Structures are given as C-alpha cells and as structure tokens.
Amino acid sequence: MIVMKHVALIAAGCLLFVGACSSGEKNAAASDSSYQAISALGDTLYAPPLTPEDERRFESELEKARADYENTPEDADALLRYGRYESSLGNYTKAVSLFSEGIENHPKDARFYRYRGHRYITLRKFDDAIDDLKRSSELIYGSEDQPEPPLAATAEGNEETRRTLHTSIWYHLGLAYYLKGSYDQAQNALEECLRLSTNDDTFVAASYWLYMALRRGGKDDLAGDVLDPVAEEMDILENIQYHKLLLVFKGVFKPDMLLEELQNSDALEYATLGYGLGNWHYINGREERARELFQKVYSGEHWPAFGYIAAEEDLSRLFSQSS
C-alpha cells in the first residue's frame, strides 16, 4: 500500500504543489477503511510499503502478540505489544484503537497515552497528541524512569534499546508542539527531555528538534548554546542522522557531504536528512532551496517519518501561498 498523491500545478514556473485534492476526494478516502490519514496537503495516506522480509517478520510477530493478548486480555504489556506491532505494519488507526482500549482498562498506565500520542502525531492529529502526552507526563510525575523494551522483530537492530518512558514522553510532546508551530512550548518540553537524557542518542534527538525550535522562534543565541556540547565523537547507536545534522548546524560538517549521502539513503534516512538540510537552508534565508528539499522529502514514501511530517507541515504553512 502506498501514498496516493493528487498533484496540481499552481502556476507556470511555480512549485509543483502535491496534495490539492478536493473535499469530495477526502470524503471518499474517509470511507475507505484501509487509509490511515490525510496529509496537510490533502493527500490520502496508506500504510507505507515494507520489504517482503520485514512484512513477513512483523506479521509473524503480530500473530504472536495478538494471541498473547487474547489469552490474557487483562495484561497491559500484552495489549501494548499488540498495538505496537500493528504500528510496525503501518496499521496506525488500529494501533490507536488498541492503545485507547489500554487507556480505558489501565487509566493510570502512562505508556498507553505515550504510544497513542506518538501515533496521533503519525496521523496528523497534533492537538490529540499533545493532550495524550501531557496526560502521560502527569502520570509519570514523581515516578522512576523505565526503559522502553524493544520489539522482538527489531531488537537485532538495537532500535529503542536506549529509549526510556520519560524521555520519550517529553520528546514526542516537544515534537508535536514543533509541528504545530508552537515553538516556545516545544522548547519547554525538549529542554525537559534533555534534562532527563542519560545517553547520547536521546541527547542528540532532543537537541536536534530543540535547536530548530529555537531558531524558528528567533532565539538564535540559545540555539547556539544547544550546539556547544555536540561533538564529533559521541556514542550514537540509532540517531546517526540527527547527530550529523547537528554537526552541520555547528559548522563541523559541510552540507554537501550529507547531500551526497542523501542520494544513497533509504526512505527514512532521506526524510530525516532532507528535512534537516532543508530547514538549515530555511533558517539561513535560502527559502527556495528549502522548499525544493521539503518537496523532495514529501515526494518520498515514508510518510510516518518525523522529517516527512515536518516537511509536509512547512510546505503547507510556509509555502502554500507562494507563487
């Protein structure tokens, strides 16, 4: 399943603006149970494609998770795994319904609000995401942080092994505010994530979005302070692209080095690097180059990626009236 794009040429010599679908098309999409979301530019979004190997692996793990849940429906961990595996297959609306069930059955378990908030971001429901993530931050107040266990299907890639519940909540809350253009609130949440970070992976992820929120909010001096602790040699397992982009912002790497890497990157890496480089051009006054890179990101397939969502929102908010 893929992203269905409706393309309209705004004017000769102008931006090829993706996503100008009519309200009738949106209503038709809403009646299609297989679609996941509507983008800020009006495109119907379907579960992104997986490699055959990943699809088989995730489906196998999903069946196990579903069976565990059906055998022990009162087990919060089983329900959480079930929802997370639905997310792995791109079934985000189904995952949200499972996390909602978890909230109903385990209203004091902050994890269900955390994961539902994350998936509300994926589904472009930023206000709902903020409500959930704020609620989860209240539920964890005064409690000890805990690691977020990796899913079995992704453990060999070290994914999520460094994430914790508290840092994930504040990170995603900051991201949701950033995507709404609420940069002061994003700053507050991401600073809290930084304060709680205990490893370089969470540190660079929070620093990346915090730097951009500060620059977008006109707080350039504070943004410069964010870059001071960033070094070339850091212990990074998963947030390699964020680290490289921070080094570009700091002036250690030249952006052309990442542009070359961009050509050989996968869809997720392309969304991350493409948006980061585009935003670097934007905050330095090169709006046409920024728009070009945002458009290339939006033309990709990995629409759940945070870089993709940010590029989409910027194309809608910053450039939709351009001519």
Coordinates of C-alpha atoms in Angstrom, one line a residue:
M1 CA 0.0 0.0 0.0
I2 CA 1.3 3.5 -0.9
V3 CA 0.7 7.2 -0.5
M4 CA -1.9 8.3 -3.1
K5 CA -0.9 11.7 -4.4
H6 CA -3.1 14.2 -6.2
V7 CA -0.9 16.7 -7.9
A8 CA -1.8 20.2 -9.0
L9 CA 0.4 22.7 -10.8
I10 CA -0.3 26.0 -9.1
A11 CA 1.1 28.2 -11.9
A12 CA 3.7 28.1 -14.6
G13 CA 7.2 28.3 -13.1
C14 CA 5.8 27.8 -9.6
L15 CA 6.1 25.0 -7.0
L16 CA 4.7 21.6 -8.1
F17 CA 2.3 21.5 -5.2
V18 CA 1.4 18.0 -4.1
G19 CA -1.8 17.4 -2.4
A20 CA -4.5 19.6 -3.9
C21 CA -7.4 17.1 -3.6
S22 CA -11.0 18.1 -3.3
S23 CA -13.2 17.7 -0.3
G24 CA -15.0 15.0 -2.3
E25 CA -11.8 13.1 -2.7
K26 CA -11.2 13.4 1.1
N27 CA -14.6 12.2 1.9
A28 CA -14.1 9.2 -0.4
A29 CA -10.9 8.4 1.3
A30 CA -12.6 8.6 4.7
S31 CA -15.0 5.9 3.6
D32 CA -12.0 3.6 2.7
S33 CA -11.2 1.6 5.8
S34 CA -7.6 0.9 4.5
Y35 CA -6.5 4.5 4.5
Q36 CA -4.6 5.9 7.6
A37 CA -4.6 9.6 7.4
I38 CA -5.0 12.8 5.2
S39 CA -1.8 14.9 4.9
A40 CA -1.7 18.6 5.5
L41 CA -1.6 19.0 1.7
G42 CA -4.7 16.9 1.2
D43 CA -3.2 13.5 0.2
T44 CA -4.6 10.2 1.2
L45 CA -2.0 8.2 3.2
Y46 CA -2.0 4.4 3.2
A47 CA 0.3 2.1 5.2
P48 CA 3.8 2.6 3.8
P49 CA 5.4 -0.3 1.9
L50 CA 7.6 -2.8 3.7
T51 CA 10.2 -5.2 2.3
P52 CA 8.8 -8.7 1.9
E53 CA 11.1 -9.9 4.6
D54 CA 10.1 -7.2 7.1
E55 CA 6.4 -7.7 6.3
R56 CA 6.6 -11.5 6.9
R57 CA 8.6 -10.9 10.2
F58 CA 6.2 -8.3 11.5
E59 CA 3.1 -10.3 10.6
S60 CA 4.5 -13.3 12.4
E61 CA 5.3 -11.3 15.5
L62 CA 1.8 -9.6 15.3
E63 CA 0.1 -13.0 15.3
K64 CA 2.1 -13.9 18.5
A65 CA 1.2 -10.6 20.1
R66 CA -2.5 -10.9 19.2
A67 CA -2.5 -14.5 20.6
D68 CA -0.9 -13.4 23.8
Y69 CA -3.4 -10.6 24.2
E70 CA -6.4 -12.9 23.5
N71 CA -5.1 -15.3 26.1
T72 CA -4.5 -12.6 28.7
P73 CA -6.7 -9.6 27.8
E74 CA -6.1 -8.1 31.3
D75 CA -2.3 -8.0 30.7
A76 CA -1.3 -4.4 29.9
D77 CA 2.1 -5.5 28.5
A78 CA 0.4 -7.9 26.1
L79 CA -2.0 -5.2 24.9
L80 CA 0.8 -2.7 24.5
R81 CA 2.9 -5.2 22.4
Y82 CA -0.2 -5.9 20.2
G83 CA -0.7 -2.2 19.5
R84 CA 3.0 -1.6 18.8
Y85 CA 3.1 -4.5 16.2
E86 CA 0.1 -3.1 14.5
S87 CA 2.1 0.1 14.2
S88 CA 5.0 -1.8 12.8
L89 CA 2.8 -2.9 9.9
G90 CA 1.5 0.6 9.3
N91 CA -1.9 -0.1 10.8
Y92 CA -1.8 3.1 12.8
T93 CA -5.5 3.6 13.2
K94 CA -5.8 0.1 14.6
A95 CA -2.9 0.7 16.9
V96 CA -4.7 3.9 18.2
S97 CA -7.8 1.9 18.9
L98 CA -5.8 -0.7 20.9
F99 CA -4.0 2.0 22.9
S100 CA -7.4 3.6 23.6
E101 CA -8.5 0.2 24.9
G102 CA -5.5 0.2 27.1
I103 CA -6.3 3.7 28.5
E104 CA -9.8 2.5 29.3
N105 CA -8.7 -0.6 31.0
H106 CA -5.5 0.8 32.6
P107 CA -6.1 4.5 33.1
K108 CA -3.1 5.1 35.3
D109 CA -0.6 3.5 32.9
A110 CA 1.2 6.3 31.2
R111 CA 2.6 4.1 28.5
F112 CA -0.8 3.9 26.6
Y113 CA -1.0 7.7 26.5
R114 CA 2.6 7.9 25.4
Y115 CA 2.2 5.4 22.5
R116 CA -1.2 6.8 21.4
G117 CA 0.2 10.3 21.5
H118 CA 3.0 9.2 19.2
R119 CA 0.6 7.6 16.8
Y120 CA -1.6 10.7 16.8
I121 CA 1.4 12.6 15.5
T122 CA 1.7 10.0 12.8
L123 CA -2.0 10.5 11.9
R124 CA -1.5 14.3 11.9
K125 CA -3.7 14.8 15.0
F126 CA -1.3 17.1 16.8
D127 CA -3.8 18.5 19.4
D128 CA -4.8 15.0 20.4
A129 CA -1.2 14.0 20.6
I130 CA -0.4 17.0 22.9
D131 CA -3.4 16.1 25.2
D132 CA -2.2 12.5 25.5
L133 CA 1.4 13.3 26.0
K134 CA 0.6 16.0 28.6
R135 CA -1.6 13.5 30.4
S136 CA 1.2 10.9 30.4
S137 CA 3.7 13.5 31.8
E138 CA 1.3 14.0 34.7
L139 CA 1.0 10.2 35.3
I140 CA 4.8 9.8 35.5
Y141 CA 5.3 12.7 37.8
G142 CA 7.5 11.6 40.8
S143 CA 8.0 8.1 39.4
E144 CA 11.2 6.4 38.4
D145 CA 12.0 6.3 34.7
Q146 CA 12.0 2.9 32.9
P147 CA 13.4 1.6 29.7
E148 CA 11.2 1.0 26.7
P149 CA 11.8 -2.6 25.7
P150 CA 12.5 -3.2 22.0
L151 CA 10.1 -5.2 19.9
A152 CA 11.5 -8.7 19.2
A153 CA 11.4 -8.1 15.5
T154 CA 13.6 -5.0 15.7
A155 CA 15.9 -5.9 18.7
E156 CA 18.7 -7.1 16.5
G157 CA 19.0 -3.6 15.0
N158 CA 19.3 -2.0 18.5
E159 CA 16.2 0.0 17.9
E160 CA 14.6 1.6 21.0
T161 CA 17.2 0.0 23.4
R162 CA 18.2 3.4 24.6
R163 CA 14.7 5.0 24.9
T164 CA 13.0 5.5 28.2
L165 CA 9.4 6.2 29.0
H166 CA 10.1 9.7 30.5
T167 CA 12.3 10.9 27.7
S168 CA 10.0 9.5 25.0
I169 CA 7.0 11.4 26.5
W170 CA 8.8 14.7 26.6
Y171 CA 10.5 14.2 23.2
H172 CA 7.2 13.4 21.4
L173 CA 5.4 16.3 23.3
G174 CA 8.1 18.7 22.1
L175 CA 7.9 17.3 18.6
A176 CA 4.1 17.7 18.5
Y177 CA 4.4 21.3 19.6
Y178 CA 7.1 21.9 16.9
L179 CA 4.9 20.5 14.2
K180 CA 2.1 22.9 15.2
G181 CA 4.5 25.8 15.1
S182 CA 4.3 26.3 18.9
Y183 CA 8.0 26.8 19.4
D184 CA 8.0 28.1 23.0
Q185 CA 6.1 25.1 24.2
A186 CA 8.3 22.8 22.1
Q187 CA 11.3 24.4 23.8
N188 CA 10.0 23.7 27.2
A189 CA 9.2 20.0 26.5
L190 CA 12.5 19.3 24.7
E191 CA 14.6 21.0 27.4
E192 CA 12.9 18.6 29.9
C193 CA 13.8 15.7 27.6
L194 CA 17.4 16.9 27.6
R195 CA 17.4 17.2 31.3
L196 CA 16.3 13.6 31.7
S197 CA 18.6 12.2 29.0
T198 CA 21.2 9.7 30.1
N199 CA 22.8 8.7 26.8
D200 CA 23.9 10.4 23.6
D201 CA 21.1 9.0 21.5
T202 CA 18.3 10.7 23.4
F203 CA 20.6 13.8 23.9
V204 CA 21.1 14.4 20.1
A205 CA 17.5 13.7 19.2
A206 CA 16.2 16.2 21.7
S207 CA 19.0 18.7 20.8
Y208 CA 18.1 18.5 17.1
W209 CA 14.5 19.4 17.5
L210 CA 15.3 21.9 20.3
Y211 CA 17.8 23.7 18.1
M212 CA 15.3 24.0 15.3
A213 CA 12.5 25.2 17.6
L214 CA 14.8 27.9 19.0
R215 CA 15.9 29.0 15.6
R216 CA 12.3 29.1 14.3
G217 CA 11.3 31.0 17.4
G218 CA 14.0 33.6 16.8
K219 CA 16.2 32.6 19.8
D220 CA 19.4 32.2 17.9
D221 CA 21.7 32.7 20.9
L222 CA 20.0 29.9 22.9
A223 CA 20.2 27.7 19.8
G224 CA 23.9 28.2 19.6
D225 CA 24.2 27.1 23.2
V226 CA 22.4 23.8 22.3
L227 CA 25.2 23.0 19.8
D228 CA 28.1 23.6 22.3
P229 CA 28.1 20.1 23.8
V230 CA 27.7 18.3 20.5
A231 CA 31.0 16.6 19.5
E232 CA 32.1 14.6 16.5
E233 CA 32.9 11.6 18.7
M234 CA 29.7 10.6 20.5
D235 CA 28.2 7.2 21.5
I236 CA 25.4 7.0 19.0
L237 CA 23.5 3.8 18.1
E238 CA 20.3 4.9 16.3
N239 CA 20.2 8.7 15.9
I240 CA 23.1 8.9 13.5
Q241 CA 21.3 11.3 11.1
Y242 CA 20.4 13.8 13.9
H243 CA 24.0 13.7 15.0
K244 CA 25.3 14.5 11.6
L245 CA 22.8 17.3 11.1
L246 CA 23.8 18.9 14.4
L247 CA 27.4 18.9 13.2
V248 CA 26.3 20.6 10.0
F249 CA 24.5 23.2 12.1
K250 CA 27.6 23.6 14.2
G251 CA 29.8 24.1 11.1
V252 CA 31.8 20.9 11.5
F253 CA 30.4 19.1 8.5
K254 CA 29.7 20.7 5.2
P255 CA 26.1 20.2 4.0
D256 CA 27.3 19.0 0.6
M257 CA 28.7 15.9 2.4
L258 CA 25.2 15.0 3.6
L259 CA 23.7 15.8 0.2
E260 CA 25.9 13.1 -1.3
E261 CA 24.8 10.7 1.4
L262 CA 21.2 11.7 0.7
Q263 CA 21.3 10.1 -2.7
N264 CA 22.1 6.6 -1.3
S265 CA 19.9 6.7 1.8
D266 CA 16.7 4.7 2.5
A267 CA 13.3 6.4 2.7
L268 CA 13.5 7.1 6.5
E269 CA 17.1 8.5 6.3
Y270 CA 16.1 10.6 3.3
A271 CA 13.2 12.1 5.2
T272 CA 15.4 12.9 8.2
L273 CA 18.4 14.3 6.3
G274 CA 16.3 16.0 3.6
Y275 CA 14.2 17.9 6.1
G276 CA 17.1 18.8 8.3
L277 CA 19.1 20.2 5.4
G278 CA 16.1 22.0 4.0
N279 CA 15.4 23.6 7.4
W280 CA 19.1 24.6 7.7
H281 CA 18.6 26.5 4.4
Y282 CA 15.3 28.0 5.5
I283 CA 16.6 29.4 8.8
N284 CA 19.6 30.9 6.9
G285 CA 17.3 32.7 4.5
R286 CA 17.5 30.4 1.5
E287 CA 13.8 29.7 1.2
E288 CA 13.7 28.4 -2.4
R289 CA 16.4 25.8 -1.7
A290 CA 14.5 24.8 1.5
R291 CA 11.2 24.4 -0.4
E292 CA 13.0 22.3 -3.0
L293 CA 14.3 19.9 -0.4
F294 CA 11.0 19.8 1.5
Q295 CA 9.2 18.9 -1.7
K296 CA 11.7 16.1 -2.4
V297 CA 11.1 14.7 1.1
Y298 CA 7.3 14.9 0.5
S299 CA 7.7 13.1 -2.7
G300 CA 9.1 10.1 -0.9
E301 CA 7.2 7.1 0.5
H302 CA 7.9 7.2 4.3
W303 CA 5.2 9.5 5.4
P304 CA 5.2 8.4 9.0
A305 CA 8.8 9.8 9.4
F306 CA 9.0 12.9 11.6
G307 CA 11.1 14.6 8.9
Y308 CA 8.4 13.9 6.3
I309 CA 5.7 15.3 8.6
A310 CA 7.7 18.4 9.3
A311 CA 8.4 18.9 5.6
E312 CA 4.7 18.5 4.9
E313 CA 3.7 21.0 7.5
D314 CA 6.2 23.5 6.3
L315 CA 5.1 23.2 2.7
S316 CA 1.5 23.7 3.9
R317 CA 2.1 26.5 6.4
L318 CA 5.1 28.4 4.9
F319 CA 4.9 27.9 1.2
S320 CA 1.2 27.2 0.3
Q321 CA 0.7 30.8 -0.6
S322 CA 3.9 31.2 -2.6
S323 CA 3.9 31.9 -6.2

